[in-house]
CSV table of C-alpha atoms in Angstrom, one decimal:
chain,number,residue,atom,x,y,z
A,1,UNK,CA,-218.5,-25.8,365.0
A,2,UNK,CA,-216.8,-22.5,365.9
A,3,UNK,CA,-213.6,-24.3,366.6
A,4,UNK,CA,-213.7,-26.0,363.2
A,5,UNK,CA,-214.1,-22.6,361.4
A,6,UNK,CA,-211.3,-21.1,363.5
A,7,UNK,CA,-209.0,-23.9,362.5
A,8,UNK,CA,-210.0,-23.7,358.9
A,9,UNK,CA,-209.3,-20.0,358.7
A,10,UNK,CA,-205.9,-20.4,360.4
A,11,UNK,CA,-204.8,-23.3,358.2
A,12,UNK,CA,-205.9,-21.3,355.1
A,13,UNK,CA,-204.0,-18.2,356.2
A,14,UNK,CA,-200.9,-20.2,356.9
A,15,UNK,CA,-201.2,-22.1,353.5
A,16,UNK,CA,-201.6,-18.9,351.5
A,17,UNK,CA,-198.6,-17.2,353.2
A,18,UNK,CA,-196.4,-20.3,352.7
A,19,UNK,CA,-197.5,-20.6,349.1
A,20,UNK,CA,-196.8,-16.9,348.3
A,21,UNK,CA,-193.4,-17.0,349.9
A,22,UNK,CA,-192.5,-20.2,348.0
A,23,UNK,CA,-193.7,-18.7,344.7
A,24,UNK,CA,-191.6,-15.5,345.4
A,25,UNK,CA,-188.5,-17.4,346.4
A,26,UNK,CA,-188.8,-19.8,343.4
A,27,UNK,CA,-189.6,-16.9,341.0
A,28,UNK,CA,-192.3,-19.1,339.4
A,29,UNK,CA,-194.4,-16.4,337.8
A,30,UNK,CA,-191.4,-14.3,336.8
A,31,UNK,CA,-189.9,-17.3,335.1
A,32,UNK,CA,-193.2,-17.8,333.2
A,33,UNK,CA,-193.1,-14.1,332.0
A,34,UNK,CA,-189.4,-14.4,331.1
A,35,UNK,CA,-190.1,-17.6,329.1
A,36,UNK,CA,-193.0,-15.9,327.2
A,37,UNK,CA,-190.7,-12.9,326.4
A,38,UNK,CA,-187.9,-15.2,325.2
A,39,UNK,CA,-190.2,-17.2,322.9
A,40,UNK,CA,-191.8,-14.0,321.5
A,41,UNK,CA,-188.5,-12.3,320.7
A,42,UNK,CA,-187.6,-14.2,317.5
A,43,UNK,CA,-187.3,-13.0,313.9
A,44,UNK,CA,-190.0,-15.1,312.4
A,45,UNK,CA,-192.2,-14.1,309.5
A,46,UNK,CA,-195.7,-12.9,310.4
A,47,UNK,CA,-194.9,-11.9,314.0
A,48,UNK,CA,-195.1,-8.4,315.4
A,49,UNK,CA,-191.4,-8.7,316.4
A,50,UNK,CA,-190.4,-9.3,312.8
A,51,UNK,CA,-192.6,-6.6,311.4
A,52,UNK,CA,-191.2,-4.0,313.9
A,53,UNK,CA,-187.7,-5.1,313.0
A,54,UNK,CA,-188.3,-5.0,309.3
A,55,UNK,CA,-189.8,-1.6,309.3
A,56,UNK,CA,-189.4,0.2,312.6
A,57,UNK,CA,-192.4,2.5,313.3
A,58,UNK,CA,-190.8,5.2,315.5
A,59,UNK,CA,-189.5,8.2,313.4
A,60,UNK,CA,-185.8,8.6,313.1
A,61,UNK,CA,-184.2,12.1,312.6
A,62,UNK,CA,-180.7,12.9,311.4
A,63,UNK,CA,-179.4,16.3,312.4
A,64,UNK,CA,-176.2,17.8,310.9
A,65,UNK,CA,-174.2,20.5,312.6
A,66,UNK,CA,-171.3,22.2,310.8
A,67,UNK,CA,-168.3,24.1,312.1
A,68,UNK,CA,-167.8,27.3,310.1
A,69,UNK,CA,-164.1,28.5,310.2
A,70,UNK,CA,-164.1,32.3,310.9
A,71,UNK,CA,-160.3,32.9,310.8
A,72,UNK,CA,-158.8,30.9,307.9
A,73,UNK,CA,-155.9,33.3,307.1
A,74,UNK,CA,-154.8,33.3,310.8
A,75,UNK,CA,-155.0,29.5,310.9
A,76,UNK,CA,-152.6,29.3,308.0
A,77,UNK,CA,-150.2,31.5,309.9
A,78,UNK,CA,-150.2,29.2,312.9
A,79,UNK,CA,-153.1,30.6,315.0
A,80,UNK,CA,-155.7,28.5,316.7
A,81,UNK,CA,-158.8,28.0,314.6
A,82,UNK,CA,-162.0,29.8,315.7
A,83,UNK,CA,-165.1,27.9,314.6
A,84,UNK,CA,-168.8,28.7,314.8
A,85,UNK,CA,-171.3,25.9,315.1
A,86,UNK,CA,-174.2,26.2,312.6
A,87,UNK,CA,-177.1,23.8,312.7
A,88,UNK,CA,-179.2,21.7,312.9
A,89,UNK,CA,-180.1,20.8,309.4
A,90,UNK,CA,-182.6,18.1,310.1
A,91,UNK,CA,-183.7,15.2,307.8
A,92,UNK,CA,-186.3,12.5,308.4
A,93,UNK,CA,-184.6,9.2,308.0
A,94,UNK,CA,-186.4,6.2,306.5
A,95,UNK,CA,-184.6,2.9,307.1
A,96,UNK,CA,-186.7,-0.2,306.2
A,97,UNK,CA,-185.0,-3.6,305.8
A,98,UNK,CA,-185.4,-5.0,302.3
A,99,UNK,CA,-184.6,-8.2,300.4
A,100,UNK,CA,-185.1,-10.1,303.6
A,101,UNK,CA,-184.3,-13.8,303.4
A,102,UNK,CA,-184.5,-16.6,306.0
A,103,UNK,CA,-181.5,-18.9,306.1
A,104,UNK,CA,-180.4,-22.1,307.8
A,105,UNK,CA,-184.0,-23.2,308.8
A,106,UNK,CA,-184.9,-19.8,310.2
A,107,UNK,CA,-181.9,-19.4,312.5
A,108,UNK,CA,-180.4,-16.6,310.4
A,109,UNK,CA,-181.9,-13.7,308.4
A,110,UNK,CA,-180.1,-11.7,305.7
A,111,UNK,CA,-181.2,-8.1,304.7
A,112,UNK,CA,-180.2,-4.8,303.2
A,113,UNK,CA,-180.9,-1.6,305.1
A,114,UNK,CA,-181.1,1.3,302.7
A,115,UNK,CA,-181.5,4.8,304.2
A,116,UNK,CA,-183.3,7.7,302.7
A,117,UNK,CA,-183.2,11.3,304.0
A,118,UNK,CA,-185.9,13.8,303.5
A,119,UNK,CA,-185.2,17.4,304.5
A,120,UNK,CA,-187.4,18.8,307.4
A,121,UNK,CA,-187.3,22.7,307.0
A,122,UNK,CA,-189.4,23.3,310.2
A,123,UNK,CA,-186.8,21.5,312.3
A,124,UNK,CA,-183.8,23.2,310.7
A,125,UNK,CA,-182.0,26.6,311.0
A,126,UNK,CA,-181.9,27.4,307.3
A,127,UNK,CA,-181.8,26.2,303.7
A,128,UNK,CA,-179.0,23.7,303.0
A,129,UNK,CA,-178.9,24.7,299.4
A,130,UNK,CA,-178.3,28.3,300.2
A,131,UNK,CA,-176.4,28.4,303.5
A,132,UNK,CA,-172.6,28.4,302.9
A,133,UNK,CA,-169.9,26.8,305.2
A,134,UNK,CA,-166.2,27.5,305.2
A,135,UNK,CA,-164.4,24.4,306.2
A,136,UNK,CA,-161.3,22.3,305.5
A,137,UNK,CA,-160.8,21.4,301.8
A,138,UNK,CA,-160.9,17.7,302.3
A,139,UNK,CA,-160.2,16.7,298.6
A,140,UNK,CA,-157.2,18.9,298.5
A,141,UNK,CA,-155.8,17.7,301.9
A,142,UNK,CA,-156.4,14.1,300.9
A,143,UNK,CA,-154.6,14.6,297.5
A,144,UNK,CA,-151.7,16.2,299.2
A,145,UNK,CA,-151.4,13.3,301.7
A,146,UNK,CA,-151.8,10.7,298.9
A,147,UNK,CA,-149.0,12.1,296.8
A,148,UNK,CA,-146.4,13.6,299.1
A,149,UNK,CA,-143.0,12.0,298.7
A,150,UNK,CA,-144.2,10.3,295.5
A,151,UNK,CA,-143.6,11.0,291.8
A,152,UNK,CA,-147.1,12.5,291.6
A,153,UNK,CA,-146.2,15.3,294.1
A,154,UNK,CA,-145.2,17.9,291.5
A,155,UNK,CA,-148.3,17.1,289.4
A,156,UNK,CA,-150.5,17.6,292.4
A,157,UNK,CA,-148.9,20.9,293.2
A,158,UNK,CA,-149.4,22.1,289.6
A,159,UNK,CA,-153.1,21.1,289.8
A,160,UNK,CA,-153.6,22.9,293.1
A,161,UNK,CA,-152.1,26.1,291.6
A,162,UNK,CA,-154.1,25.7,288.3
A,163,UNK,CA,-157.4,25.3,290.1
A,164,UNK,CA,-156.5,27.9,292.8
A,165,UNK,CA,-157.2,25.4,295.6
A,166,UNK,CA,-156.4,26.3,299.2
A,167,UNK,CA,-156.6,24.6,302.5
A,168,UNK,CA,-160.1,25.9,303.1
A,169,UNK,CA,-163.1,25.9,300.8
A,170,UNK,CA,-166.6,27.3,300.8
A,171,UNK,CA,-169.6,25.2,299.8
A,172,UNK,CA,-173.3,25.0,300.6
A,173,UNK,CA,-174.5,22.6,303.3
A,174,UNK,CA,-176.2,20.5,300.6
A,175,UNK,CA,-172.9,20.2,298.6
A,176,UNK,CA,-170.9,19.2,301.6
A,177,UNK,CA,-173.4,16.6,302.6
A,178,UNK,CA,-174.6,15.0,299.4
A,179,UNK,CA,-171.7,15.8,297.0
A,180,UNK,CA,-170.3,18.2,294.4
A,181,UNK,CA,-168.0,17.5,291.5
A,182,UNK,CA,-164.5,18.5,292.6
A,183,UNK,CA,-162.1,19.6,289.8
A,184,UNK,CA,-159.0,18.2,291.5
A,185,UNK,CA,-160.7,14.8,292.1
A,186,UNK,CA,-162.1,14.8,288.5
A,187,UNK,CA,-158.5,15.1,287.1
A,188,UNK,CA,-157.2,12.4,289.4
A,189,UNK,CA,-160.1,10.2,288.3
A,190,UNK,CA,-158.8,10.2,284.7
A,191,UNK,CA,-155.6,8.5,285.9
A,192,UNK,CA,-157.2,6.5,288.7
A,193,UNK,CA,-160.8,5.6,287.8
A,194,UNK,CA,-161.4,4.1,291.3
A,195,UNK,CA,-161.2,7.7,292.7
A,196,UNK,CA,-164.7,9.2,292.7
A,197,UNK,CA,-164.8,12.7,291.2
A,198,UNK,CA,-167.7,13.6,293.4
A,199,UNK,CA,-167.0,14.5,297.0
A,200,UNK,CA,-169.5,14.7,299.8
A,201,UNK,CA,-169.5,13.6,303.4
A,202,UNK,CA,-172.6,11.6,302.8
A,203,UNK,CA,-172.2,11.2,299.0
A,204,UNK,CA,-174.0,8.2,297.6
A,205,UNK,CA,-175.5,7.5,301.0
A,206,UNK,CA,-179.0,8.8,300.4
A,207,UNK,CA,-181.3,6.0,299.1
A,208,UNK,CA,-178.5,3.4,299.3
A,209,UNK,CA,-177.4,0.7,301.7
A,210,UNK,CA,-174.1,-0.1,303.3
A,211,UNK,CA,-174.0,-3.8,302.3
A,212,UNK,CA,-175.8,-7.0,303.2
A,213,UNK,CA,-176.1,-8.1,306.8
A,214,UNK,CA,-176.7,-11.5,308.1
A,215,UNK,CA,-178.4,-11.6,311.6
A,216,UNK,CA,-179.1,-14.4,314.0
A,217,UNK,CA,-182.9,-14.8,314.5
A,218,UNK,CA,-182.8,-15.7,318.2
A,219,UNK,CA,-184.5,-19.1,317.4
A,220,UNK,CA,-181.9,-21.2,319.2
A,221,UNK,CA,-180.8,-18.6,321.9
A,222,UNK,CA,-182.6,-15.4,322.9
A,223,UNK,CA,-179.3,-13.8,323.7
A,224,UNK,CA,-178.4,-14.0,319.9
A,225,UNK,CA,-181.5,-12.1,318.8
A,226,UNK,CA,-180.6,-9.8,315.8
A,227,UNK,CA,-176.9,-10.3,316.4
A,228,UNK,CA,-174.8,-9.7,313.3
A,229,UNK,CA,-172.7,-12.6,312.1
A,230,UNK,CA,-171.8,-11.4,308.6
A,231,UNK,CA,-171.4,-8.0,306.8
A,232,UNK,CA,-170.7,-7.8,303.1
A,233,UNK,CA,-170.2,-11.6,303.0
A,234,UNK,CA,-167.5,-11.6,305.7
A,235,UNK,CA,-167.5,-12.7,309.3
A,236,UNK,CA,-164.8,-10.2,310.4
A,237,UNK,CA,-163.2,-6.9,309.3
A,238,UNK,CA,-159.7,-6.6,307.7
A,239,UNK,CA,-158.8,-3.0,308.4
A,240,UNK,CA,-157.3,-3.3,311.8
A,241,UNK,CA,-154.1,-5.0,313.1
A,242,UNK,CA,-155.5,-7.4,315.7
A,243,UNK,CA,-158.1,-10.2,315.5
A,244,UNK,CA,-160.1,-8.7,318.4
A,245,UNK,CA,-160.3,-5.2,316.8
A,246,UNK,CA,-161.5,-6.8,313.5
A,247,UNK,CA,-164.4,-8.7,315.2
A,248,UNK,CA,-168.0,-8.0,314.2
A,249,UNK,CA,-169.8,-7.9,317.6
A,250,UNK,CA,-173.3,-7.2,318.6
A,251,UNK,CA,-176.4,-5.9,316.8
A,252,UNK,CA,-176.8,-2.8,314.5
A,253,UNK,CA,-178.0,-0.8,317.5
A,254,UNK,CA,-181.7,-0.8,316.6
A,255,UNK,CA,-182.7,-3.9,318.5
A,256,UNK,CA,-181.4,-6.0,321.4
A,257,UNK,CA,-182.2,-9.3,323.2
A,258,UNK,CA,-184.7,-9.2,326.0
A,259,UNK,CA,-184.0,-9.5,329.8
A,260,UNK,CA,-181.2,-7.1,329.9
A,261,UNK,CA,-179.4,-6.5,333.2
A,262,UNK,CA,-177.3,-3.7,334.5
A,263,UNK,CA,-174.1,-5.6,334.6
A,264,UNK,CA,-173.8,-6.6,331.0
A,265,UNK,CA,-172.1,-4.8,328.1
A,266,UNK,CA,-174.3,-3.9,325.1
A,267,UNK,CA,-172.3,-4.6,321.9
A,268,UNK,CA,-172.9,-2.7,318.6
A,269,UNK,CA,-171.3,-2.9,315.2
A,270,UNK,CA,-171.3,0.4,313.3
A,271,UNK,CA,-170.1,0.6,309.7
A,272,UNK,CA,-169.9,4.4,310.2
A,273,UNK,CA,-167.2,3.8,312.9
A,274,UNK,CA,-165.7,0.9,310.9
A,275,UNK,CA,-165.6,-1.1,314.1
A,276,UNK,CA,-167.6,-2.7,316.9
A,277,UNK,CA,-168.0,-0.9,320.3
A,278,UNK,CA,-169.8,-1.5,323.5
A,279,UNK,CA,-171.9,0.4,325.9
A,280,UNK,CA,-172.3,0.1,329.7
A,281,UNK,CA,-175.1,0.8,332.1
A,282,UNK,CA,-175.3,4.5,333.2
A,283,UNK,CA,-178.7,5.1,334.9
A,284,UNK,CA,-182.3,4.0,335.3
A,285,UNK,CA,-185.2,6.2,334.1
A,286,UNK,CA,-188.4,6.1,332.2
A,287,UNK,CA,-189.6,7.1,328.7
A,288,UNK,CA,-193.3,7.6,328.0
A,289,UNK,CA,-194.0,6.1,331.4
A,290,UNK,CA,-192.0,2.9,330.6
A,291,UNK,CA,-189.0,1.9,332.7
A,292,UNK,CA,-185.6,2.0,330.9
A,293,UNK,CA,-181.9,1.4,331.5
A,294,UNK,CA,-179.6,4.0,329.9
A,295,UNK,CA,-176.5,2.7,328.3
A,296,UNK,CA,-173.6,4.9,327.1
A,297,UNK,CA,-170.3,4.1,325.4
A,298,UNK,CA,-167.7,2.9,327.8
A,299,UNK,CA,-164.8,5.2,328.4
A,300,UNK,CA,-162.5,2.3,327.5
A,301,UNK,CA,-163.8,2.2,323.9
A,302,UNK,CA,-161.8,5.2,322.7
A,303,UNK,CA,-159.2,5.3,325.5
A,304,UNK,CA,-155.5,5.6,324.7
A,305,UNK,CA,-153.4,2.5,324.7
A,306,UNK,CA,-151.9,3.3,328.2
A,307,UNK,CA,-155.4,3.0,329.7
A,308,UNK,CA,-156.6,0.2,327.3
A,309,UNK,CA,-153.8,-1.7,325.6
A,310,UNK,CA,-156.4,-3.6,323.5
A,311,UNK,CA,-156.9,-0.4,321.5
A,312,UNK,CA,-153.4,-0.7,320.0
A,313,UNK,CA,-155.0,-2.7,317.2
A,314,UNK,CA,-156.9,0.5,316.0
A,315,UNK,CA,-153.6,2.5,315.7
A,316,UNK,CA,-152.8,2.8,312.0
A,317,UNK,CA,-149.9,2.6,311.2
A,318,UNK,CA,-149.0,0.5,314.3
A,319,UNK,CA,-147.9,2.7,317.2
A,320,UNK,CA,-149.4,5.8,315.7
A,321,UNK,CA,-152.3,6.4,318.1
A,322,UNK,CA,-154.0,9.8,318.1
A,323,UNK,CA,-155.0,9.9,321.7
A,324,UNK,CA,-158.0,9.4,323.9
A,325,UNK,CA,-161.4,10.0,322.4
A,326,UNK,CA,-160.3,10.1,318.7
A,327,UNK,CA,-160.3,7.2,316.2
A,328,UNK,CA,-158.3,7.4,312.9
A,329,UNK,CA,-160.5,5.8,310.2
A,330,UNK,CA,-158.5,6.8,307.2
A,331,UNK,CA,-157.9,3.1,306.4
A,332,UNK,CA,-161.6,2.6,305.7
A,333,UNK,CA,-162.2,6.0,304.0
A,334,UNK,CA,-160.0,5.5,300.9
A,335,UNK,CA,-157.0,7.0,302.7
A,336,UNK,CA,-158.7,10.4,303.4
A,337,UNK,CA,-157.3,11.6,306.8
A,338,UNK,CA,-160.7,11.3,308.6
A,339,UNK,CA,-160.7,11.0,312.4
A,340,UNK,CA,-163.9,10.4,314.3
A,341,UNK,CA,-164.8,11.5,317.8
A,342,UNK,CA,-167.8,12.5,320.0
A,343,UNK,CA,-169.1,16.0,319.2
A,344,UNK,CA,-167.0,18.9,320.5
A,345,UNK,CA,-164.4,16.2,321.5
A,346,UNK,CA,-166.6,15.2,324.5
A,347,UNK,CA,-164.6,12.9,326.8
A,348,UNK,CA,-161.5,13.2,324.5
A,349,UNK,CA,-158.1,14.3,325.5
A,350,UNK,CA,-158.2,18.0,326.6
A,351,UNK,CA,-155.6,18.9,324.0
A,352,UNK,CA,-158.1,18.4,321.2
A,353,UNK,CA,-160.5,20.8,322.9
A,354,UNK,CA,-157.8,23.4,323.6
A,355,UNK,CA,-156.5,23.3,320.0
A,356,UNK,CA,-159.9,24.6,318.6
A,357,UNK,CA,-161.6,27.7,319.9
A,358,UNK,CA,-165.3,27.1,319.9
A,359,UNK,CA,-165.4,23.6,321.4
A,360,UNK,CA,-167.9,23.4,324.3
A,361,UNK,CA,-168.5,19.7,325.1
A,362,UNK,CA,-171.6,18.9,327.2
A,363,UNK,CA,-172.9,15.5,328.3
A,364,UNK,CA,-176.6,16.3,327.5
A,365,UNK,CA,-175.9,17.4,324.0
A,366,UNK,CA,-172.9,15.4,322.9
A,367,UNK,CA,-173.1,11.9,324.5
A,368,UNK,CA,-174.3,8.9,322.6
A,369,UNK,CA,-176.9,6.9,324.6
A,370,UNK,CA,-179.5,4.1,324.4
A,371,UNK,CA,-182.6,4.0,326.6
A,372,UNK,CA,-183.7,0.3,326.6
A,373,UNK,CA,-186.6,-1.4,328.3
A,374,UNK,CA,-184.9,-4.2,330.2
A,375,UNK,CA,-187.7,-6.7,330.0
A,376,UNK,CA,-188.3,-6.6,326.2
A,377,UNK,CA,-184.9,-5.2,325.0
A,378,UNK,CA,-186.8,-2.6,322.9
A,379,UNK,CA,-185.1,0.8,322.3
A,380,UNK,CA,-187.4,3.6,323.5
A,381,UNK,CA,-185.1,6.5,322.9
A,382,UNK,CA,-181.6,6.8,321.5
A,383,UNK,CA,-179.1,9.2,320.1
A,384,UNK,CA,-176.0,8.4,318.0
A,385,UNK,CA,-173.6,11.4,318.1
A,386,UNK,CA,-170.5,11.4,316.0
A,387,UNK,CA,-168.1,14.1,314.8
A,388,UNK,CA,-166.1,14.0,311.6
A,389,UNK,CA,-162.7,15.6,311.8
A,390,UNK,CA,-159.8,16.0,309.4
A,391,UNK,CA,-156.2,15.6,310.4
A,392,UNK,CA,-154.3,18.6,309.0
A,393,UNK,CA,-150.6,19.5,309.3
A,394,UNK,CA,-147.9,21.5,307.6
A,395,UNK,CA,-146.5,19.7,304.6
A,396,UNK,CA,-143.3,21.4,303.4
A,397,UNK,CA,-143.9,20.0,299.9
A,398,UNK,CA,-147.1,22.0,299.5
A,399,UNK,CA,-147.1,25.7,300.2
A,400,UNK,CA,-151.0,25.6,300.5
A,401,UNK,CA,-150.6,24.3,304.1
A,402,UNK,CA,-148.7,27.4,305.1
A,403,UNK,CA,-147.6,27.3,308.8
A,404,UNK,CA,-150.7,25.5,310.0
A,405,UNK,CA,-150.3,23.6,313.2
A,406,UNK,CA,-150.9,19.9,313.4
A,407,UNK,CA,-154.6,19.6,314.3
A,408,UNK,CA,-157.5,17.3,314.4
A,409,UNK,CA,-159.8,19.8,312.7
A,410,UNK,CA,-163.6,19.5,313.3
A,411,UNK,CA,-165.8,19.7,310.2
A,412,UNK,CA,-169.3,18.6,311.3
A,413,UNK,CA,-171.1,16.3,313.6
A,414,UNK,CA,-174.4,14.3,313.5
A,415,UNK,CA,-177.1,13.6,315.9
A,416,UNK,CA,-179.1,10.6,314.8
A,417,UNK,CA,-182.0,10.2,317.2
A,418,UNK,CA,-185.2,8.2,317.7
A,419,UNK,CA,-188.1,8.4,320.2
A,420,UNK,CA,-190.7,5.7,320.5
A,421,UNK,CA,-194.1,6.8,319.0
A,422,UNK,CA,-197.2,6.9,321.1
A,423,UNK,CA,-198.9,4.0,319.4
A,424,UNK,CA,-195.9,1.7,320.0
A,425,UNK,CA,-195.5,3.0,323.6
A,426,UNK,CA,-199.2,2.3,324.3
A,427,UNK,CA,-198.8,-1.2,323.0
A,428,UNK,CA,-195.7,-1.8,325.1
A,429,UNK,CA,-197.3,-0.4,328.3
A,430,UNK,CA,-200.2,-2.9,327.8
A,431,UNK,CA,-197.7,-5.8,327.5
A,432,UNK,CA,-195.8,-4.6,330.6
A,433,UNK,CA,-199.1,-4.3,332.5
A,434,UNK,CA,-200.0,-7.9,331.7
A,435,UNK,CA,-196.5,-9.0,332.8
A,436,UNK,CA,-196.9,-7.0,336.1
A,437,UNK,CA,-200.2,-8.7,336.7
A,438,UNK,CA,-198.8,-12.2,336.3
A,439,UNK,CA,-195.7,-11.5,338.4
A,440,UNK,CA,-197.9,-9.9,341.0
A,441,UNK,CA,-199.9,-13.0,341.7
A,442,UNK,CA,-197.7,-14.1,344.6
A,443,UNK,CA,-198.3,-10.8,346.3
A,444,UNK,CA,-202.1,-11.1,345.9
A,445,UNK,CA,-201.9,-14.6,347.4
A,446,UNK,CA,-199.8,-13.1,350.3
A,447,UNK,CA,-202.3,-10.3,350.8
A,448,UNK,CA,-205.1,-12.9,351.0
A,449,UNK,CA,-203.1,-14.9,353.5
A,450,UNK,CA,-202.6,-11.8,355.7
A,451,UNK,CA,-206.3,-11.0,355.5
A,452,UNK,CA,-207.2,-14.5,356.6
A,453,UNK,CA,-204.5,-14.3,359.3
A,454,UNK,CA,-206.2,-11.1,360.6
A,455,UNK,CA,-209.6,-12.8,360.5
A,456,UNK,CA,-208.1,-15.8,362.4
A,457,UNK,CA,-206.6,-13.5,365.0
A,458,UNK,CA,-209.9,-11.6,365.6
A,459,UNK,CA,-211.9,-14.8,365.8
A,460,UNK,CA,-209.4,-16.4,368.2
A,461,UNK,CA,-209.5,-13.4,370.5
A,462,UNK,CA,-213.3,-13.3,370.5
A,463,UNK,CA,-213.5,-17.0,371.2
A,464,UNK,CA,-211.1,-16.7,374.1
A,465,UNK,CA,-213.1,-13.7,375.5
A,466,UNK,CA,-216.3,-15.7,375.4
A,467,UNK,CA,-214.6,-18.7,377.0
A,468,UNK,CA,-213.3,-16.6,379.9
A,469,UNK,CA,-216.8,-15.1,380.5
A,470,UNK,CA,-218.4,-18.5,380.5
A,471,UNK,CA,-215.9,-19.8,383.0
A,472,UNK,CA,-216.6,-17.0,385.5
A,473,UNK,CA,-220.4,-17.7,385.3
A,474,UNK,CA,-219.8,-21.4,385.9
A,475,UNK,CA,-217.8,-20.6,389.1
A,476,UNK,CA,-220.7,-18.6,390.7
A,477,UNK,CA,-223.1,-20.5,393.0
A,478,UNK,CA,-226.5,-21.6,391.7
A,479,UNK,CA,-228.3,-20.2,394.7
A,480,UNK,CA,-227.3,-16.7,395.6
A,481,UNK,CA,-227.9,-15.0,398.9
A,482,UNK,CA,-228.2,-11.4,399.5
């Protein structure tokens, strides 16, 4: 009977150990979890995934920082600009998706994404309607660039003199952001109605959308979850000079497919940048106790054409490339000489930093990043940081430009950030706990196998000891003499 129990315990221990190792090698329970995640990450009406995609619960904040020019007269005489950063002016951003329609048997979803900004005084340094900023006169610079070496050049110079316009202007933060009626643009509007008389860096962008998007739902392939396939009715862009540069790749940056690994590139299409770009793995961490992978823009995205020849398609006109870290987007900004970069020219060619006194690039403040939970693909924390610059130079045709040096002149930058709310974090922690329990089953089985193995070893040792004692007794004579 004892031998039977011993054999049973030994067989059970061996079976449990073999089973646990087999399950671990075959990734059986991990595969089950992955399959459930894939099946749950689909844009389908009535699901939690769809509701979170349609109206994301975590609060989004948009912060604006301006560069106030402190030496305008010296700049016109050829000196380096000295700028002072003023900000943040913080706005709560609401961005629900509306007019949602399911297409092609649920494999595609179309939607508009209007954004509304509400000022948050307690998170700001001042009143945007009161605080004044001296910066580059973008309407005047644009008009000069438009009309130089054309029959309208003289008329533009007359208007600049009549309205006493100069290369620099002073306006409130509110006006610079949301718009003011510019006298020069108003006059041009009479002759060219397509020119808006109101100028603002974010004019007509409060309470409006940037066009209709068509997304893949992820129904047929989880890797296509929320990937953009059309924007404004087109499958590609038309601004750039190569097919690759005109491609619309990736999502809108608010959601990603599940089961993300460190080796893949995360693609995003941004209408603000007028292009697609990609991010690469940077580091692992945790947000609200939830594991994350941090992805940041690849250094190749805004590299010069010597480092990344594929970027030649973004050089407008062909061959006219501004340098590492800077993108000329004038072609998609009605010809205004707007150049984009990271704040304070972070990771840009040192010449841009050296040209402007007051630039202090720092990774922790000026780098764009995404913190994504690799299992679910959910964004737990993110910051999109972008600087708006104006290309200025001396134009002999217009005395307003004085002797200014050719510069990529910083005007302002944004920090659009999001952090998962506690309710969403709690729900996600619960989901991850369930997944951990399921994937941990093989380890539980292995632990049981080890326990039974220890029991088997103890019983075997005891049985052997008893057997040895009995053998010694049997060897002794039945009749003992003293």
